[in-house]
CSV table of C-alpha atoms in Angstrom, one decimal:
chain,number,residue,atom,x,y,z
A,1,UNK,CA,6.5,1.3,-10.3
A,2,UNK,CA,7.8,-0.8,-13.1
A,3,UNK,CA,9.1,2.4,-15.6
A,4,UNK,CA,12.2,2.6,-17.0
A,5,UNK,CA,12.1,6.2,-16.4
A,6,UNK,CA,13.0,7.4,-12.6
A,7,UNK,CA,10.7,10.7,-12.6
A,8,UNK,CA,7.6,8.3,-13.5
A,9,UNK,CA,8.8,5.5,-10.5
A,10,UNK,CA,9.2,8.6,-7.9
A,11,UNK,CA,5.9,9.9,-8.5
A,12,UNK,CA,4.0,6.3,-8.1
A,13,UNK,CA,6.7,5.6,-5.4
A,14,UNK,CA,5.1,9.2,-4.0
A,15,UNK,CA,1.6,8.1,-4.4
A,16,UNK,CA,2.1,4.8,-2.8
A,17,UNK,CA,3.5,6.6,0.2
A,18,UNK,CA,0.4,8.8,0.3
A,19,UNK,CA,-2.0,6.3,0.7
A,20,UNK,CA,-0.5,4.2,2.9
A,21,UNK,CA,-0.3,7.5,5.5
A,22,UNK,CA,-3.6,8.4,4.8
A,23,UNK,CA,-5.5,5.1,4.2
A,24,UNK,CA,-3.3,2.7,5.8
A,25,UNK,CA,-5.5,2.3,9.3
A,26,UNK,CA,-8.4,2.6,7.1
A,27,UNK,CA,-6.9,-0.7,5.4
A,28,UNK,CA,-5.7,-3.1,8.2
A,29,UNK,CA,-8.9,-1.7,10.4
A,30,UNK,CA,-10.8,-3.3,7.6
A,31,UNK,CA,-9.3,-6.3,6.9
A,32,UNK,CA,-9.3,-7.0,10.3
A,33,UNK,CA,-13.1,-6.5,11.3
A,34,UNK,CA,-15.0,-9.8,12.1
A,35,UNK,CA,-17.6,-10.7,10.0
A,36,UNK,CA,-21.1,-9.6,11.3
A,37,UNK,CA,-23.9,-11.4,13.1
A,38,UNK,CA,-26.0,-10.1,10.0
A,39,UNK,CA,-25.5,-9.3,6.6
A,40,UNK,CA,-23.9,-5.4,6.2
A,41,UNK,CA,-23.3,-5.1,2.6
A,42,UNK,CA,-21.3,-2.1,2.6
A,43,UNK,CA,-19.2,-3.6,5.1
A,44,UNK,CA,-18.2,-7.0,3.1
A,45,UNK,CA,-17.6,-4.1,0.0
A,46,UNK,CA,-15.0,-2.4,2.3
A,47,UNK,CA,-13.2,-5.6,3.0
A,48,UNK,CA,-12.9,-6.4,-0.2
A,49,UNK,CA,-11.9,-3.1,-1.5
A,50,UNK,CA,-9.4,-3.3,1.2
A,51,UNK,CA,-8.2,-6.8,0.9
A,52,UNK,CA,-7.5,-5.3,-3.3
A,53,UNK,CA,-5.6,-3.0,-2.0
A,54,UNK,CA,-3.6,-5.0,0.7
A,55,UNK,CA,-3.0,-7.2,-2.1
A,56,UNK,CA,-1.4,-4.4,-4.6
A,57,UNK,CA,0.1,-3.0,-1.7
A,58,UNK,CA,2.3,-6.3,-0.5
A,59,UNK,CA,2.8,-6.4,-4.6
A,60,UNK,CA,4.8,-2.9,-4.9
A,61,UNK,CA,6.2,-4.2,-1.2
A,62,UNK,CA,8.0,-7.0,-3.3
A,63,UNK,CA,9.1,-5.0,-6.3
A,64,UNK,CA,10.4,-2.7,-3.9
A,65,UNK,CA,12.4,-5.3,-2.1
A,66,UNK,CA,13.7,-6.3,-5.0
A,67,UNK,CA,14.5,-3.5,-7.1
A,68,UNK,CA,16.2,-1.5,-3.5
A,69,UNK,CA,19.9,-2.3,-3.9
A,70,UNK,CA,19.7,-1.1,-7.6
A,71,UNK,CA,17.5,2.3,-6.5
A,72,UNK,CA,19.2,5.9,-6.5
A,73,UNK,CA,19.7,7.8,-3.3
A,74,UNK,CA,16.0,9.8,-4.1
A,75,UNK,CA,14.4,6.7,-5.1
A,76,UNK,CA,16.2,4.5,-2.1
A,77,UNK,CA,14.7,7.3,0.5
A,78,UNK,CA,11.3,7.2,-0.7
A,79,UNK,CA,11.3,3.4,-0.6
A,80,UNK,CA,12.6,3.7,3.2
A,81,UNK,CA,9.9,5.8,3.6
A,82,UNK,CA,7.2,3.6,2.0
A,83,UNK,CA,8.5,0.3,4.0
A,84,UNK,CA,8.5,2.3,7.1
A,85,UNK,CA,4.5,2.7,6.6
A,86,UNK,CA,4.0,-0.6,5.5
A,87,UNK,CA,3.9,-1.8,8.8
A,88,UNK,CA,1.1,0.1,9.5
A,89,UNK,CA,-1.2,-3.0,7.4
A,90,UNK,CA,0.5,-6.1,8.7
């Protein structure tokens, strides 16, 4: 997200967008969920893989914020895009 070179900031841009459609509920659903009555290791694995990505996710939410007014019109609509499904894990 942090290239100099466009083509290389609208394919992570594009990536980013992807998993946040696909894995986005998967995310917040996870970092969500209460911790047990009994230990569930795969469960306390998912949260924290999640809480990683929540993490890297509000990350590029920042560098998008900052870097939108500077963006071209390609780059400006995929960040739109990515905000829009952002809401999705808060």
């Amino acid at each position: 997200m942090g290239s100099k070179y466009e083509s290389h900031v609208v394919t992570a841009a594009t990536s980013v967008k992807v998993v946040l459609k696909n894995f986005g509920t998967v995310i917040k659903t996870n970092m969500e969920e209460p911790p047990g009555a009994f230990v569930d290791i795969q469960r306390e694995e998912r949260h924290k893989k999640c809480l990683g990505c929540y993490t890297m996710l509000t990350s590029i939410k920042s560098m998008i914020q900052s870097s939108h007014t500077s963006a071209t019109p390609k780059l400006a609509n995929i960040f739109r895009e990515i905000m829009l499904l952002m809401t999705s894990i808060e």
